mmCIF file of N, CA and C in Angstrom:
data_model
loop_
_atom_site.group_PDB
_atom_site.id
_atom_site.type_symbol
_atom_site.label_atom_id
_atom_site.label_comp_id
_atom_site.label_asym_id
_atom_site.label_seq_id
_atom_site.Cartn_x
_atom_site.Cartn_y
_atom_site.Cartn_z
ATOM 1 N N MET A 1 -4.464 21.971 -10.001
ATOM 2 C CA MET A 1 -5.018 20.616 -9.979
ATOM 3 C C MET A 1 -4.534 20.195 -8.528
ATOM 4 N N ILE A 2 -5.743 19.813 -7.756
ATOM 5 C CA ILE A 2 -5.375 19.134 -6.361
ATOM 6 C C ILE A 2 -4.860 17.708 -6.661
ATOM 7 N N MET A 3 -3.794 17.303 -5.925
ATOM 8 C CA MET A 3 -3.400 16.015 -6.029
ATOM 9 C C MET A 3 -3.820 15.299 -4.753
ATOM 10 N N ASN A 4 -4.777 14.209 -4.949
ATOM 11 C CA ASN A 4 -5.207 13.572 -3.620
ATOM 12 C C ASN A 4 -4.268 12.318 -3.161
ATOM 13 N N LYS A 5 -3.873 12.208 -2.079
ATOM 14 C CA LYS A 5 -3.054 11.128 -1.530
ATOM 15 C C LYS A 5 -3.915 9.790 -1.550
ATOM 16 N N VAL A 6 -3.342 8.842 -1.805
ATOM 17 C CA VAL A 6 -3.859 7.454 -1.807
ATOM 18 C C VAL A 6 -4.195 6.968 -0.286
ATOM 19 N N LEU A 7 -5.556 6.594 -0.214
ATOM 20 C CA LEU A 7 -5.927 6.199 1.169
ATOM 21 C C LEU A 7 -6.055 4.678 1.055
ATOM 22 N N LEU A 8 -5.551 4.124 2.176
ATOM 23 C CA LEU A 8 -5.540 2.481 2.212
ATOM 24 C C LEU A 8 -6.790 2.293 3.353
ATOM 25 N N ASP A 9 -7.369 1.253 2.965
ATOM 26 C CA ASP A 9 -8.483 0.692 4.066
ATOM 27 C C ASP A 9 -7.992 -0.740 4.181
ATOM 28 N N LEU A 10 -7.308 -0.950 5.429
ATOM 29 C CA LEU A 10 -6.729 -2.342 5.726
ATOM 30 C C LEU A 10 -7.629 -2.988 6.413
ATOM 31 N N ASN A 11 -8.914 -2.739 6.765
ATOM 32 C CA ASN A 11 -9.797 -3.286 7.619
ATOM 33 C C ASN A 11 -10.472 -4.602 7.044
ATOM 34 N N ASN A 12 -10.120 -5.044 5.878
ATOM 35 C CA ASN A 12 -10.777 -6.215 5.300
ATOM 36 C C ASN A 12 -10.181 -7.536 6.189
ATOM 37 N N PRO A 13 -11.129 -8.378 6.807
ATOM 38 C CA PRO A 13 -10.718 -9.378 7.659
ATOM 39 C C PRO A 13 -9.918 -10.474 6.787
ATOM 40 N N VAL A 14 -10.111 -10.724 5.474
ATOM 41 C CA VAL A 14 -9.271 -11.552 4.773
ATOM 42 C C VAL A 14 -7.869 -11.151 4.520
ATOM 43 N N PHE A 15 -7.806 -9.763 4.174
ATOM 44 C CA PHE A 15 -6.494 -9.299 4.065
ATOM 45 C C PHE A 15 -5.790 -9.337 5.333
ATOM 46 N N GLN A 16 -6.358 -8.942 6.469
ATOM 47 C CA GLN A 16 -5.647 -9.008 7.724
ATOM 48 C C GLN A 16 -5.361 -10.410 8.021
ATOM 49 N N GLN A 17 -6.065 -11.391 7.867
ATOM 50 C CA GLN A 17 -5.858 -12.902 8.074
ATOM 51 C C GLN A 17 -4.640 -13.195 7.126
ATOM 52 N N ASP A 18 -4.612 -12.866 6.042
ATOM 53 C CA ASP A 18 -3.442 -13.181 5.123
ATOM 54 C C ASP A 18 -2.207 -12.409 5.567
ATOM 55 N N LEU A 19 -2.269 -11.127 5.847
ATOM 56 C CA LEU A 19 -1.135 -10.513 6.312
ATOM 57 C C LEU A 19 -0.486 -11.071 7.675
ATOM 58 N N PHE A 20 -1.468 -11.385 8.581
ATOM 59 C CA PHE A 20 -1.006 -11.907 9.911
ATOM 60 C C PHE A 20 -0.343 -13.363 9.599
ATOM 61 N N ALA A 21 -0.639 -14.007 8.761
ATOM 62 C CA ALA A 21 -0.213 -15.517 8.474
ATOM 63 C C ALA A 21 1.221 -15.378 7.737
ATOM 64 N N LEU A 22 1.639 -14.347 7.292
ATOM 65 C CA LEU A 22 2.812 -14.177 6.564
ATOM 66 C C LEU A 22 4.046 -14.272 7.555
ATOM 67 N N PRO A 23 5.301 -14.829 7.078
ATOM 68 C CA PRO A 23 6.445 -14.713 7.786
ATOM 69 C C PRO A 23 6.942 -13.513 7.823
ATOM 70 N N LYS A 24 7.494 -13.236 9.185
ATOM 71 C CA LYS A 24 7.916 -11.662 9.443
ATOM 72 C C LYS A 24 8.507 -11.091 8.399
ATOM 73 N N PRO A 25 9.483 -11.477 7.698
ATOM 74 C CA PRO A 25 10.199 -10.767 6.571
ATOM 75 C C PRO A 25 9.284 -10.259 5.444
ATOM 76 N N GLU A 26 8.144 -11.185 5.229
ATOM 77 C CA GLU A 26 7.332 -10.802 4.190
ATOM 78 C C GLU A 26 6.139 -9.915 4.615
ATOM 79 N N SER A 27 5.946 -10.012 5.745
ATOM 80 C CA SER A 27 4.861 -9.112 6.242
ATOM 81 C C SER A 27 5.520 -7.646 6.449
ATOM 82 N N LEU A 28 6.812 -7.537 6.901
ATOM 83 C CA LEU A 28 7.362 -6.208 6.832
ATOM 84 C C LEU A 28 7.613 -5.709 5.302
ATOM 85 N N ALA A 29 7.885 -6.516 4.509
ATOM 86 C CA ALA A 29 8.075 -6.164 3.075
ATOM 87 C C ALA A 29 6.515 -5.534 2.548
ATOM 88 N N VAL A 30 5.471 -6.098 3.107
ATOM 89 C CA VAL A 30 4.079 -5.714 2.668
ATOM 90 C C VAL A 30 3.802 -4.548 3.319
ATOM 91 N N LEU A 31 4.221 -4.283 4.597
ATOM 92 C CA LEU A 31 3.881 -3.124 5.321
ATOM 93 C C LEU A 31 4.804 -2.008 4.744
ATOM 94 N N LYS A 32 6.023 -2.118 4.367
ATOM 95 C CA LYS A 32 6.833 -1.036 3.794
ATOM 96 C C LYS A 32 6.273 -0.661 2.509
ATOM 97 N N THR A 33 5.732 -1.530 1.638
ATOM 98 C CA THR A 33 5.094 -1.189 0.440
ATOM 99 C C THR A 33 3.862 -0.415 0.693
ATOM 100 N N LEU A 34 3.054 -0.737 1.663
ATOM 101 C CA LEU A 34 1.741 0.022 1.832
ATOM 102 C C LEU A 34 2.166 1.474 2.360
ATOM 103 N N LYS A 35 3.431 1.350 3.247
ATOM 104 C CA LYS A 35 3.689 2.682 3.822
ATOM 105 C C LYS A 35 4.032 3.650 2.520
ATOM 106 N N LYS A 36 4.683 3.141 1.556
ATOM 107 C CA LYS A 36 5.093 3.893 0.251
ATOM 108 C C LYS A 36 4.049 4.422 -0.423
ATOM 109 N N ILE A 37 2.896 3.519 -0.684
ATOM 110 C CA ILE A 37 1.816 3.843 -1.377
ATOM 111 C C ILE A 37 1.149 4.900 -0.606
ATOM 112 N N SER A 38 0.888 4.866 0.667
ATOM 113 C CA SER A 38 0.194 5.748 1.394
ATOM 114 C C SER A 38 0.703 7.111 1.390
ATOM 115 N N GLN A 39 2.106 7.236 1.098
ATOM 116 C CA GLN A 39 2.693 8.687 0.806
ATOM 117 C C GLN A 39 2.596 9.301 -0.481
ATOM 118 N N LEU A 40 1.995 8.298 -1.394
ATOM 119 C CA LEU A 40 1.867 8.853 -2.857
ATOM 120 C C LEU A 40 0.579 9.495 -3.204
ATOM 121 N N THR A 41 0.525 10.290 -4.251
ATOM 122 C CA THR A 41 -0.670 10.789 -4.655
ATOM 123 C C THR A 41 -0.974 9.666 -5.812
ATOM 124 N N TRP A 42 -2.233 9.656 -6.252
ATOM 125 C CA TRP A 42 -2.705 8.837 -7.281
ATOM 126 C C TRP A 42 -1.846 8.897 -8.395
ATOM 127 N N GLN A 43 -1.568 10.293 -8.919
ATOM 128 C CA GLN A 43 -0.636 10.200 -10.135
ATOM 129 C C GLN A 43 0.742 9.592 -10.030
ATOM 130 N N GLN A 44 1.319 9.792 -8.916
ATOM 131 C CA GLN A 44 2.563 9.177 -8.503
ATOM 132 C C GLN A 44 2.469 7.771 -8.501
ATOM 133 N N LEU A 45 1.372 7.264 -7.987
ATOM 134 C CA LEU A 45 1.163 5.839 -7.929
ATOM 135 C C LEU A 45 1.064 5.279 -9.520
ATOM 136 N N TYR A 46 0.202 5.776 -10.372
ATOM 137 C CA TYR A 46 0.373 5.485 -11.640
ATOM 138 C C TYR A 46 1.623 5.409 -12.328
ATOM 139 N N GLU A 47 2.520 6.314 -12.124
ATOM 140 C CA GLU A 47 3.682 6.565 -12.708
ATOM 141 C C GLU A 47 4.853 5.839 -12.004
ATOM 142 N N ASP A 48 4.638 5.288 -10.892
ATOM 143 C CA ASP A 48 5.716 4.460 -10.144
ATOM 144 C C ASP A 48 6.086 3.216 -10.919
ATOM 145 N N GLN A 49 7.355 2.915 -11.295
ATOM 146 C CA GLN A 49 7.581 1.763 -12.047
ATOM 147 C C GLN A 49 7.915 0.600 -11.027
ATOM 148 N N GLY A 50 7.980 0.990 -9.900
ATOM 149 C CA GLY A 50 8.461 -0.197 -8.785
ATOM 150 C C GLY A 50 7.054 -0.785 -8.440
ATOM 151 N N LEU A 51 6.044 -0.468 -8.683
ATOM 152 C CA LEU A 51 4.809 -0.888 -8.089
ATOM 153 C C LEU A 51 3.853 -1.545 -9.181
ATOM 154 N N LYS A 52 4.309 -1.874 -10.464
ATOM 155 C CA LYS A 52 3.656 -2.434 -11.422
ATOM 156 C C LYS A 52 3.632 -3.909 -11.292
#
């Protein structure tokens, strides 16, 4: 079984506007979470208890 990594498309203008409007600590937390998600396979993402 091939495990595909999760791909993130962060080019949505509304997403970018909201991200850039966050205070620095919150934006760093979002980026940390996105980094974690990007390193997971879909199965790992579904099983991860910290992302629900």
